[in-house]
Coordinates of C-alpha atoms and ligand atoms in Angstrom, one line a residue:
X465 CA 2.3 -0.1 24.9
X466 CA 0.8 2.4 27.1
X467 CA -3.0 2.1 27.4
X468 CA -4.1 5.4 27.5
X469 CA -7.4 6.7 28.9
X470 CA -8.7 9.9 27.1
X471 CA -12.2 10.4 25.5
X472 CA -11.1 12.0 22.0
X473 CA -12.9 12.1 18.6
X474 CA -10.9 11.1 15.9
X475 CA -12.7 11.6 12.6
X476 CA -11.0 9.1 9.5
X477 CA -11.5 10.5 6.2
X478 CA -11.0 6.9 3.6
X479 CA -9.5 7.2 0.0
X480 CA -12.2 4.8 -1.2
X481 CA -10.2 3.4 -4.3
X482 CA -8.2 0.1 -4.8
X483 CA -6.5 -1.2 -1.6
X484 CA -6.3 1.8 0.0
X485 CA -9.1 1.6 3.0
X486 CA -7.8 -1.5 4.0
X487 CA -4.7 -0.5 5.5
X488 CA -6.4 2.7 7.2
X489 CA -8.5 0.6 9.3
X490 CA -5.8 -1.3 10.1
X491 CA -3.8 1.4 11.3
X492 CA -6.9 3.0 13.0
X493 CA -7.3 -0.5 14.9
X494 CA -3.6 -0.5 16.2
X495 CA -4.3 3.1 17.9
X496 CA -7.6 2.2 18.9
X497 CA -5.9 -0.7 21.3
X498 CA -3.7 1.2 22.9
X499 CA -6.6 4.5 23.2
X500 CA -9.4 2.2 23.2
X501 CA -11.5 5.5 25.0
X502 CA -11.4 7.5 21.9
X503 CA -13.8 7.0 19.7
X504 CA -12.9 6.8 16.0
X505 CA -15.5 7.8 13.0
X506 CA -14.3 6.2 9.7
X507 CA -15.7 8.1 6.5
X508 CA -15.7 6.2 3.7
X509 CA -18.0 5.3 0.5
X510 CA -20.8 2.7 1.7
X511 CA -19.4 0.2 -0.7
X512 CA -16.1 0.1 0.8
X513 CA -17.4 0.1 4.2
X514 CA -19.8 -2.4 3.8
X515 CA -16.9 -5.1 2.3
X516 CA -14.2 -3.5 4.5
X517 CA -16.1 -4.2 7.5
X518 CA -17.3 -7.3 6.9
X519 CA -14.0 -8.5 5.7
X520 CA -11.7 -6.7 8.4
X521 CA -13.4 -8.4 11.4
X522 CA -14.1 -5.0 13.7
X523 CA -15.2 -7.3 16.7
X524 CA -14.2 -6.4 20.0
X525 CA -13.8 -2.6 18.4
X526 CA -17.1 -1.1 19.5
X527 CA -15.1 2.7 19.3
X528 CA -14.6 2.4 15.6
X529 CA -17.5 3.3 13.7
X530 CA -17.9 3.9 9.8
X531 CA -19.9 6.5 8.2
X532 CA -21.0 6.3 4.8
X533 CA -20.8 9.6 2.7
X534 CA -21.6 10.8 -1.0
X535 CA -19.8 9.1 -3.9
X536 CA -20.1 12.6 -5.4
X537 CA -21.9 10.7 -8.5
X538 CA -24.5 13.0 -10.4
X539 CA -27.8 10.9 -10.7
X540 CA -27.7 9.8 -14.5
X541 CA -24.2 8.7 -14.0
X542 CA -23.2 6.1 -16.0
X543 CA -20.1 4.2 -16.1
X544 CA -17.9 5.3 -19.0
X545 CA -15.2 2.8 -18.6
X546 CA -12.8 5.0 -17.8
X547 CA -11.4 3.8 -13.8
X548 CA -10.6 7.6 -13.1
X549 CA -13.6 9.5 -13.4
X550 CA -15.6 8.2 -10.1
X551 CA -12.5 9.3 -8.6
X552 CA -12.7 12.1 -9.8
X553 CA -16.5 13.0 -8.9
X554 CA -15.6 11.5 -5.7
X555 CA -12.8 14.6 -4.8
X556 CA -14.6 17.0 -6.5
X557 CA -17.5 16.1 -3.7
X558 CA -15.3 15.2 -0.7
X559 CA -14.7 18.1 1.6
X560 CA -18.0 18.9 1.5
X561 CA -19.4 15.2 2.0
X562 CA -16.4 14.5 4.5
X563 CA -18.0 17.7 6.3
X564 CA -21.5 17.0 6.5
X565 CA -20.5 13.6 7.7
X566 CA -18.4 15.0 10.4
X567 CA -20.9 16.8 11.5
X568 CA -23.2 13.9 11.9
X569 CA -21.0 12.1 13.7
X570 CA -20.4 14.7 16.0
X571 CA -24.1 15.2 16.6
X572 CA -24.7 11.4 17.0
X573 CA -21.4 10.8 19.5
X574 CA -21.9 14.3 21.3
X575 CA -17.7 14.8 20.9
X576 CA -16.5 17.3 19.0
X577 CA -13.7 15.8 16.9
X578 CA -10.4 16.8 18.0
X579 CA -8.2 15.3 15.6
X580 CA -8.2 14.1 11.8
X581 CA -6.4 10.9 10.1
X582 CA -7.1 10.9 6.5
X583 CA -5.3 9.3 3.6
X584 CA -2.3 11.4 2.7
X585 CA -3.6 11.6 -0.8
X586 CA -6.7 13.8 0.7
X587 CA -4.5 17.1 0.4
X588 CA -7.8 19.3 1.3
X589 CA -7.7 17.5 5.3
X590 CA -4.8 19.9 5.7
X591 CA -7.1 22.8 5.3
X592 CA -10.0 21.4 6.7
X593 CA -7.7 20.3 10.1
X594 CA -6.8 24.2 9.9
X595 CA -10.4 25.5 10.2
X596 CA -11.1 23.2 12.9
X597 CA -8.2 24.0 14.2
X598 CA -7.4 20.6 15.0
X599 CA -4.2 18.0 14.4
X600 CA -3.8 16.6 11.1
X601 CA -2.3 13.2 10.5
X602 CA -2.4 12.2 7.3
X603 CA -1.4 8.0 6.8
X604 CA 0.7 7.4 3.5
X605 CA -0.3 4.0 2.3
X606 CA 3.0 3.1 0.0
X607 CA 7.2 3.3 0.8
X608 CA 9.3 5.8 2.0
X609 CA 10.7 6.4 -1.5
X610 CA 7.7 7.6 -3.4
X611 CA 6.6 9.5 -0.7
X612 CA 10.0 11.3 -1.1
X613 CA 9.3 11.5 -4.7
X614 CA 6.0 13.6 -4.1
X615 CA 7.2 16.3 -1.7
X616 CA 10.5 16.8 -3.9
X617 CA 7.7 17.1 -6.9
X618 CA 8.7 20.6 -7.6
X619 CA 12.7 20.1 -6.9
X620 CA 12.3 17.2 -10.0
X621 CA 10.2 19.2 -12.1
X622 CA 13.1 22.1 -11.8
X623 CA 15.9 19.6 -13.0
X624 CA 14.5 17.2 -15.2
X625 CA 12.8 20.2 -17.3
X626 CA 10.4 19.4 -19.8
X627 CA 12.2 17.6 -22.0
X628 CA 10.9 14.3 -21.1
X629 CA 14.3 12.5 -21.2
X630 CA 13.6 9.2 -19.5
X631 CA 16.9 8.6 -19.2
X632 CA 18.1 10.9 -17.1
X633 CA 19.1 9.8 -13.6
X634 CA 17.5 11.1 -10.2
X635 CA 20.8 11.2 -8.2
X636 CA 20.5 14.8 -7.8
X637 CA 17.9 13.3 -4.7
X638 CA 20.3 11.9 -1.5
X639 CA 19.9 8.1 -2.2
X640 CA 18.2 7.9 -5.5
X641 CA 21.4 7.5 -7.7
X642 CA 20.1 4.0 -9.1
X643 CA 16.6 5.9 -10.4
X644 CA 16.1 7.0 -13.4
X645 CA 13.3 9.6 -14.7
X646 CA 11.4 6.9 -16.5
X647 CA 11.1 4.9 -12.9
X648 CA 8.4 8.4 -11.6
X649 CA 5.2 8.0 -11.2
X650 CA 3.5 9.5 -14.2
X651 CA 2.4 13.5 -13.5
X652 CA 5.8 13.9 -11.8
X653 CA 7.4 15.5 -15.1
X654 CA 5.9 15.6 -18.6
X655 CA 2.7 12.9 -18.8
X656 CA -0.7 13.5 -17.5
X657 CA 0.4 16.7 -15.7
X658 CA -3.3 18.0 -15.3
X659 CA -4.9 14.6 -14.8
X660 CA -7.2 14.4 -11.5
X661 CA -4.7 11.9 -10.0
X662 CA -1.6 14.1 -10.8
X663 CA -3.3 17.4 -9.3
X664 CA -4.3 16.0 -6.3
X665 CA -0.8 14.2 -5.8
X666 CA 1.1 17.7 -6.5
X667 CA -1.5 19.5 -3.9
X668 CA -0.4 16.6 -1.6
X669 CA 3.4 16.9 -1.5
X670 CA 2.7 20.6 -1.1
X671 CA 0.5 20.0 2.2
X672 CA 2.6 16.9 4.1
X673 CA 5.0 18.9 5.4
X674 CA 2.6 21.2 6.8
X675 CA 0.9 18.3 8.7
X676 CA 1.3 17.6 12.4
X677 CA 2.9 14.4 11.7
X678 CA 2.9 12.0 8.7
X679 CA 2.4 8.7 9.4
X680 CA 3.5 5.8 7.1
X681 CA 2.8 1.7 6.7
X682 CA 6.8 1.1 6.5
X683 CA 9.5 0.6 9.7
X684 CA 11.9 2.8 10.0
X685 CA 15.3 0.3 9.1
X686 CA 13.7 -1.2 5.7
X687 CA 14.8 2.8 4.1
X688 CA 16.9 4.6 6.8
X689 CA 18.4 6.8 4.2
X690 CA 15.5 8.3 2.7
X691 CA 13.3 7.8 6.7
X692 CA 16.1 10.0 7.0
X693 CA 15.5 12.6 4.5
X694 CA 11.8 12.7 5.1
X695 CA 12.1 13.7 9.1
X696 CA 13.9 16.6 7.9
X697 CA 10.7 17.7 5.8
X698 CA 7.9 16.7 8.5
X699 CA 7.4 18.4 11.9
X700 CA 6.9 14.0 12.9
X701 CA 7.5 11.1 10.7
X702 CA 5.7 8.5 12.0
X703 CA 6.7 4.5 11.2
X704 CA 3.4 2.8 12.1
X705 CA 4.3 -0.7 10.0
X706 CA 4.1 -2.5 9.1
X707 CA 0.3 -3.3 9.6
X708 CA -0.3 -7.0 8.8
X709 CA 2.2 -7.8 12.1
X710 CA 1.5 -5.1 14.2
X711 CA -0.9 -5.8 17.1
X712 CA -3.6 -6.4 17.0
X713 CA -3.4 -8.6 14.2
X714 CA -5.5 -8.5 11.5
X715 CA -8.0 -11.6 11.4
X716 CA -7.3 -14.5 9.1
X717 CA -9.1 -15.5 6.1
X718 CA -10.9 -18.4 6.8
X719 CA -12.2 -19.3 3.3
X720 CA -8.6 -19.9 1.1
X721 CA -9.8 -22.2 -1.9
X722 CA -7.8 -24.9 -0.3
X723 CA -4.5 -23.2 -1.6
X724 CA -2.8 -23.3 1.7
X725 CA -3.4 -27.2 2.4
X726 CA -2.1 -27.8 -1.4
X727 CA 1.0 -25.9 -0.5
X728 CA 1.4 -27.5 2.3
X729 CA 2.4 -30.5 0.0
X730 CA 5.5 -29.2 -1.8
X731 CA 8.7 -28.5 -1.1
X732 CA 9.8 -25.8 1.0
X733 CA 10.9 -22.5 -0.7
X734 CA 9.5 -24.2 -4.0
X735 CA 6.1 -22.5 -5.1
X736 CA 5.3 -19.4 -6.8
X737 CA 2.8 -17.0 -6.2
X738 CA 1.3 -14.7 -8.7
X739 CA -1.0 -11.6 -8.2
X740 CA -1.3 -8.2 -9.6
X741 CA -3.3 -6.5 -6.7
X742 CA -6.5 -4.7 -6.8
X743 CA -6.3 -2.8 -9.8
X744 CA -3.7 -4.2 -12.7
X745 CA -3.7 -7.0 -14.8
X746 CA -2.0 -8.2 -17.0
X747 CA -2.3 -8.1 -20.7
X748 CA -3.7 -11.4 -22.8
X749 CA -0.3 -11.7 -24.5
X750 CA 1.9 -11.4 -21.5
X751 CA -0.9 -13.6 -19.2
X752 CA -0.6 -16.2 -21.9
X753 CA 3.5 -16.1 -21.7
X754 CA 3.4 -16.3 -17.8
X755 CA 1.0 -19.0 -18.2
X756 CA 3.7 -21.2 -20.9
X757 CA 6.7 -20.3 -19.0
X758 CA 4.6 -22.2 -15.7
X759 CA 3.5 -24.7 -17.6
X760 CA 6.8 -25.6 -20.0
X761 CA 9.0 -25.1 -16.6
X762 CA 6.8 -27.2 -14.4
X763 CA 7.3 -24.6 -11.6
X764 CA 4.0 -25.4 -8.8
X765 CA 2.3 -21.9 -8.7
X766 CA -0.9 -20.4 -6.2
X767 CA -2.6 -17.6 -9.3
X768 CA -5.0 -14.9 -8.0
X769 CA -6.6 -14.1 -11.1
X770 CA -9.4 -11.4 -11.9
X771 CA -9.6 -11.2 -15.4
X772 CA -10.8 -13.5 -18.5
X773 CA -10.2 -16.7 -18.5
X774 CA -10.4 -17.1 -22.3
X775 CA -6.9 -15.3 -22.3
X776 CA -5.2 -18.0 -20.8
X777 CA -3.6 -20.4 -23.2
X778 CA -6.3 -23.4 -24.7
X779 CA -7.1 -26.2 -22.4
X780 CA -4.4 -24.6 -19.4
X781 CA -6.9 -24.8 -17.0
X782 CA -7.9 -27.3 -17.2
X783 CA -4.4 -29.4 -17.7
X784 CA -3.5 -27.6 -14.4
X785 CA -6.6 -29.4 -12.4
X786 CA -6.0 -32.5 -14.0
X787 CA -2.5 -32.4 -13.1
X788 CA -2.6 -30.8 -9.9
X789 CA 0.7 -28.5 -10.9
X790 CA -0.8 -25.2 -9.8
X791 CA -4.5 -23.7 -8.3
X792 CA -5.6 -20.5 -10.2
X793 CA -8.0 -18.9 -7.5
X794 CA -10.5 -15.5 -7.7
X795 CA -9.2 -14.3 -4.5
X796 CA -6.3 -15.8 -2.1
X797 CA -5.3 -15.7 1.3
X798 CA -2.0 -14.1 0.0
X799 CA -0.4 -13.2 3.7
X800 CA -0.9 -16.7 4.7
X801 CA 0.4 -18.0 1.7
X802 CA 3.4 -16.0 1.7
X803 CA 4.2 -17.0 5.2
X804 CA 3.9 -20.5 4.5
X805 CA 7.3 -22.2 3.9
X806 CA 6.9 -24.2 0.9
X807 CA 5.9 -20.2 -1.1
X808 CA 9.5 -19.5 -3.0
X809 CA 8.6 -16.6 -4.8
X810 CA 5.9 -13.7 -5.9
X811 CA 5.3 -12.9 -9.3
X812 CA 3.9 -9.1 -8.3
X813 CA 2.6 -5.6 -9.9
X814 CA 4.9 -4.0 -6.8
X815 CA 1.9 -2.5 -4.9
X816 CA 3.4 -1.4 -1.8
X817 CA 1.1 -3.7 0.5
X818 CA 2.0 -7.2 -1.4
X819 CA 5.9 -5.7 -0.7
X820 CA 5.6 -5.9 2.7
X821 CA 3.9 -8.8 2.9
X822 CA 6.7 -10.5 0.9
X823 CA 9.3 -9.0 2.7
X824 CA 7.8 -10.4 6.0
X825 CA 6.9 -13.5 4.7
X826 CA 10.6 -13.7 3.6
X827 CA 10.0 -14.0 0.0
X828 CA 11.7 -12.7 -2.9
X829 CA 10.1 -10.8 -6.1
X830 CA 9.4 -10.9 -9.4
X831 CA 7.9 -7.2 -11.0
X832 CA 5.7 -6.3 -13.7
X833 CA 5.6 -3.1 -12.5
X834 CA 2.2 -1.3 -14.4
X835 CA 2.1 2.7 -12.7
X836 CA 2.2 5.1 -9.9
X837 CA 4.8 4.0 -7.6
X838 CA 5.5 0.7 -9.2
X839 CA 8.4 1.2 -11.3
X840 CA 9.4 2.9 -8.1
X841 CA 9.0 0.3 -6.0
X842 CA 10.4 -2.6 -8.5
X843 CA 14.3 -0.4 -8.9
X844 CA 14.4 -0.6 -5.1
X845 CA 13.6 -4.1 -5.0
X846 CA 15.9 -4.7 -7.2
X847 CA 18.9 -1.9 -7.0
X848 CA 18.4 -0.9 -3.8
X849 CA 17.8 -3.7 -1.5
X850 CA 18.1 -6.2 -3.8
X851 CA 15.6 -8.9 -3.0
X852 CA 13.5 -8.6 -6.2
X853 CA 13.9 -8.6 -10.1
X854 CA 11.9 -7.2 -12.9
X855 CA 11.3 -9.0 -15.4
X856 CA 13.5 -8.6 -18.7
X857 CA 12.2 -5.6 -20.9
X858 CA 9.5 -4.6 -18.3
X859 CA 6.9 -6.8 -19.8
X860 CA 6.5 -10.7 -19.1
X861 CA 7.6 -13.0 -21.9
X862 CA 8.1 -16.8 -21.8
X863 CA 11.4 -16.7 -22.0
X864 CA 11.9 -14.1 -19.3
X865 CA 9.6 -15.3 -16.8
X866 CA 11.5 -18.7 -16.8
X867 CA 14.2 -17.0 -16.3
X868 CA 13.0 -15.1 -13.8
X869 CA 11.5 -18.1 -12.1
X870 CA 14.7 -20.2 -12.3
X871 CA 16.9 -17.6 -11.0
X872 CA 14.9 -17.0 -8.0
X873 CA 13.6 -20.5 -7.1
X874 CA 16.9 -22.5 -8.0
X875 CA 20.2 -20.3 -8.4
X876 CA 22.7 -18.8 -6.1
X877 CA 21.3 -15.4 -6.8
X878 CA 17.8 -16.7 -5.8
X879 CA 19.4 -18.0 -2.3
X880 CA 21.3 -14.8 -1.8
X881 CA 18.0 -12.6 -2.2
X882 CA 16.3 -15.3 0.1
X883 CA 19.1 -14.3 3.1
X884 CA 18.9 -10.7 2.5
X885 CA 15.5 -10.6 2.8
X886 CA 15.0 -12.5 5.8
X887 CA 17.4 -9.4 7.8
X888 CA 14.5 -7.5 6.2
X889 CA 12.1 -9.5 8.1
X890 CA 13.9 -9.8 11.2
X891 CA 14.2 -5.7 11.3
X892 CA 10.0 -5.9 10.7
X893 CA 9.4 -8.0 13.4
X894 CA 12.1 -6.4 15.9
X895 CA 9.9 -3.1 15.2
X896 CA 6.8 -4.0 16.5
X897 CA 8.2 -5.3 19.9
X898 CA 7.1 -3.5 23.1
X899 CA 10.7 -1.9 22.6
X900 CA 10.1 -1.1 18.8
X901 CA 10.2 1.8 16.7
X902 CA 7.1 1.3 15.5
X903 CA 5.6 0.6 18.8
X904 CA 7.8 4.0 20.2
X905 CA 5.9 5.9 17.1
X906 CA 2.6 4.6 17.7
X907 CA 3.4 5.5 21.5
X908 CA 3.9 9.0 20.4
X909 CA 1.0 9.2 18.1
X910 CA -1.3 8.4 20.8
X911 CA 0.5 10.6 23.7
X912 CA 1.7 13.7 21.7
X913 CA -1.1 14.1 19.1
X914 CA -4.6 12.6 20.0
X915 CA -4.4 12.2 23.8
X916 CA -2.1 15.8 23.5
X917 CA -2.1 17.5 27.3
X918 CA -2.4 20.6 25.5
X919 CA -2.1 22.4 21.7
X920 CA 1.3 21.2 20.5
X921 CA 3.6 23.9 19.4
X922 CA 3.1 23.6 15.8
X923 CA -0.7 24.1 15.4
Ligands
LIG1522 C1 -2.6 0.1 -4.9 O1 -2.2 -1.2 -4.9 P1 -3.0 -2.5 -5.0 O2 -4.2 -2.4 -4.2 O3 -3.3 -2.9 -6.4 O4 -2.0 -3.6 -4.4 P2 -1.3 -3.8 -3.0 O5 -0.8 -2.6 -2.4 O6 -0.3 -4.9 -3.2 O7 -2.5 -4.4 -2.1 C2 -3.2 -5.5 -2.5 C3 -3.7 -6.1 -1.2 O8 -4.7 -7.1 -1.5 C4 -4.5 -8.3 -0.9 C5 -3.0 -8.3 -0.6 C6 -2.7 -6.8 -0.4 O9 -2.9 -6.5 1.0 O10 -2.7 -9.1 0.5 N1 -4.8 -9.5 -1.7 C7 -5.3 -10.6 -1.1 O11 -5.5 -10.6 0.1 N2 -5.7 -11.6 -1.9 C8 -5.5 -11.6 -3.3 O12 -5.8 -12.6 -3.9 C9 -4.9 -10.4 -3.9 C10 -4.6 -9.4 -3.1 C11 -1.7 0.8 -6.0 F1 -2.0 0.2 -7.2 C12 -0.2 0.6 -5.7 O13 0.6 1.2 -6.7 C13 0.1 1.1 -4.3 O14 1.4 0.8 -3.9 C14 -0.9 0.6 -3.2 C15 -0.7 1.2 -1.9 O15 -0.9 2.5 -1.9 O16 -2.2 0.7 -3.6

């Protein structure tokens, strides 16, 4: 990688919700070491900054610098319940708080900025990049395929209709013959058209291709098809992934509950892993099925659970500690654990950053797929590139999750998804060599865009 010396200001703007900050400041990191002259403001909520800093060891990254702004919550707030509505208050405030931040920062680092990197979802970056007259790169945080999905919004809506038909199939899209309406993220077609989520997602496959370049946590060979059909929508497609083994790499967790020295004692390719991500969980009749099919099958399992224990079946806690056949933890250290060779397989919502951490840890899948890009996600897994399978009738039941669990821990099928995910993994790790497409994209990121001899041609 080239290390480049220019004195840019990059201004970051954060989608503040579930994992999504994380791999931001990743990828703002991986620039930041091969420009480490630029100086880079990250704008997020303080909450998010405060953990996300903390946790993200920023050490030795004295050009990256977070700025708190406005949560966009009115005074007397209180929390309805309802996940959706600080998000809400929080894009109904942001161009204005992201601007008055900017501003700051500006003031404080005497640079004007010259370049903005927000979260694709922040649509309005587009225009704001346009008044200022600067580069916008906005970072997509999940698969090539969904992303596809959002800038052909209109092109679905136009052949699918209104009619709501789940069934219908998608192959009208290059590549997406295996998909089927009911696999969209809901507010592509007929549900929760006007919600906040679904507006700001419609705004946002509008804006992309207007971008400088779009940027994505993915390499290039895990979806060449549809890397393919994207370039042809985007002045630059950038592969920038992904992130947990490109350099510099992000800091281990030190603290694991002891779940990687109890791996460590069973056989390889043997344990399961289970975790739903940041945001889903599973309901108390499908948490208690998960928990007999464990349990009845004897199959050794790491859980990261956030939820109520009183939904687990009576006395399977504490049968698992006395019997030492599985460690049900708040929080684990899941890349660690799924790059240890006794993990077999992940029992997983299909959030794009536990995909790629499976698919370079070399382990296969299990979905419960909830929303957004999940169902997605899971019929690629398993139609696509084959190294996952849902779990029978979309919802976890005893029966299914043995099954699940037996075909991918002890049958043929389970060995086959095993070798085929492994080329996976070997295509990951060949892209973030010195010769790499990542590393070549990265390359260009820095040269073309924020270190840019002069305006490029499509500003
Ligand atoms: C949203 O996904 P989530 O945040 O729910 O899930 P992931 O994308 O899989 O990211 C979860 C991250 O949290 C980490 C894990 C992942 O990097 O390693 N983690 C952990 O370190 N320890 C634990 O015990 C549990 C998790 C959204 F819901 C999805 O639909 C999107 O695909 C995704 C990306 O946009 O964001």
């Amino acid at each position: 990688m080239s290390n480049k010396s220019c004195s840019q200001h990059v201004a970051v703007l954060v989608f503040p919700f579930a994992s999504h900050p994380s791999p931001l400041l990743l990828f703002v990191r991986m620039i930041s070491a091969v420009a480490p002259d630029v100086k880079f403001s990250f704008f997020s909520l303080a909450k998010s900054n405060s953990s996300l800093f903390t946790k993200c060891n920023i050490k030795g990254f004295d050009n990256i610098k977070p700025y708190d702004v406005w949560d966009g919550l009115p005074e007397s707030y209180v929390f309805s319940g309802n996940p959706l509505e600080p998000i809400d208050f929080f894009l109904k405030a942001a161009p204005g708080s992201f601007k008055k931040g900017i501003a700051e920062a500006e003031a404080e680092i005497g640079h004007k900025v010259g370049c903005l990197i927000s979260d694709a979802f922040l649509w309005f970056a587009c225009d704001m990049a346009e008044e200022m007259q600067i580069p916008w790169v906005p970072f997509w945080t999940s698969g090539q395929r969904p992303l596809f999905i959002h800038v052909a919004n209109d092109v679905i809506k136009e052949k699918l209709g209104a009619s709501g038909d789940k069934d219908q199939t998608l192959e009208f899209l290059p590549g997406f013959s295996a998909f089927l309406a009911s696999d969209l993220p809901g507010g592509i077609t007929t549900e929760n058209l006007g919600s906040p989520i679904a507006v700001m997602m419609h705004k946002m496959g509008l804006k992309l291709p207007k971008a400088t370049a779009v940027a994505i946590n993915s390499f290039q060979d895990l979806d060449l098809e549809v890397a393919f059909e994207l370039k042809k929508k985007f002045h630059k497609f950038l592969h920038v992934g992904p992130l947990t083994l490109t350099p510099p790499l992000p800091p281990k967790i030190s603290e694991d509950n002891g779940c990687l020295e109890w791996l460590g004692n069973h056989k390889p390719a043997s344990v399961a892993y289970i975790s739903f991500g940041s945001v889903a969980a599973l309901p108390p009749h499908e948490l208690a099925a998960l928990a007999e099919a464990l349990e009845e099958g004897g199959f050794p399992f790491i859980w990261s659970f956030r939820g109520n224990e009183k939904d687990f079946p009576e006395g399977f806690l504490e049968r698992t500690k006395q019997n030492g056949n599985g460690k049900v933890v708040p929080w684990a250290s899941q890349t660690q654990i799924l790059n240890n060779a006794c993990l077999g397989v992940f029992v997983t919502h299909c959030g794009w950053n536990s995909i790629l951490e499976s698919i370079t840890g070399g382990v296969p899948m299990i979905c419960r797929p909830f929303k957004a890009d999940q169902p997605l996600n899971m019929r690629t897994l398993e139609a696509v590139w084959k190294i996952g399978v849902g779990v029978e009738g979309g919802v976890v039941t005893k029966s299914g999750a043995m099954k699940a669990l037996q075909l991918c821990l002890s049958s043929k099928e389970g060995k086959e998804m095993r070798e085929r995910i492994s080329v996976f993994k070997e295509f990951a790790e060949e892209a973030v060599k010195s010769y790499g497409r990542t590393t070549e994209d990265l390359n260009a990121l820095v040269n073309e865009i924020i270190c840019r001899p002069s305006k490029p041609k499509w500003l």
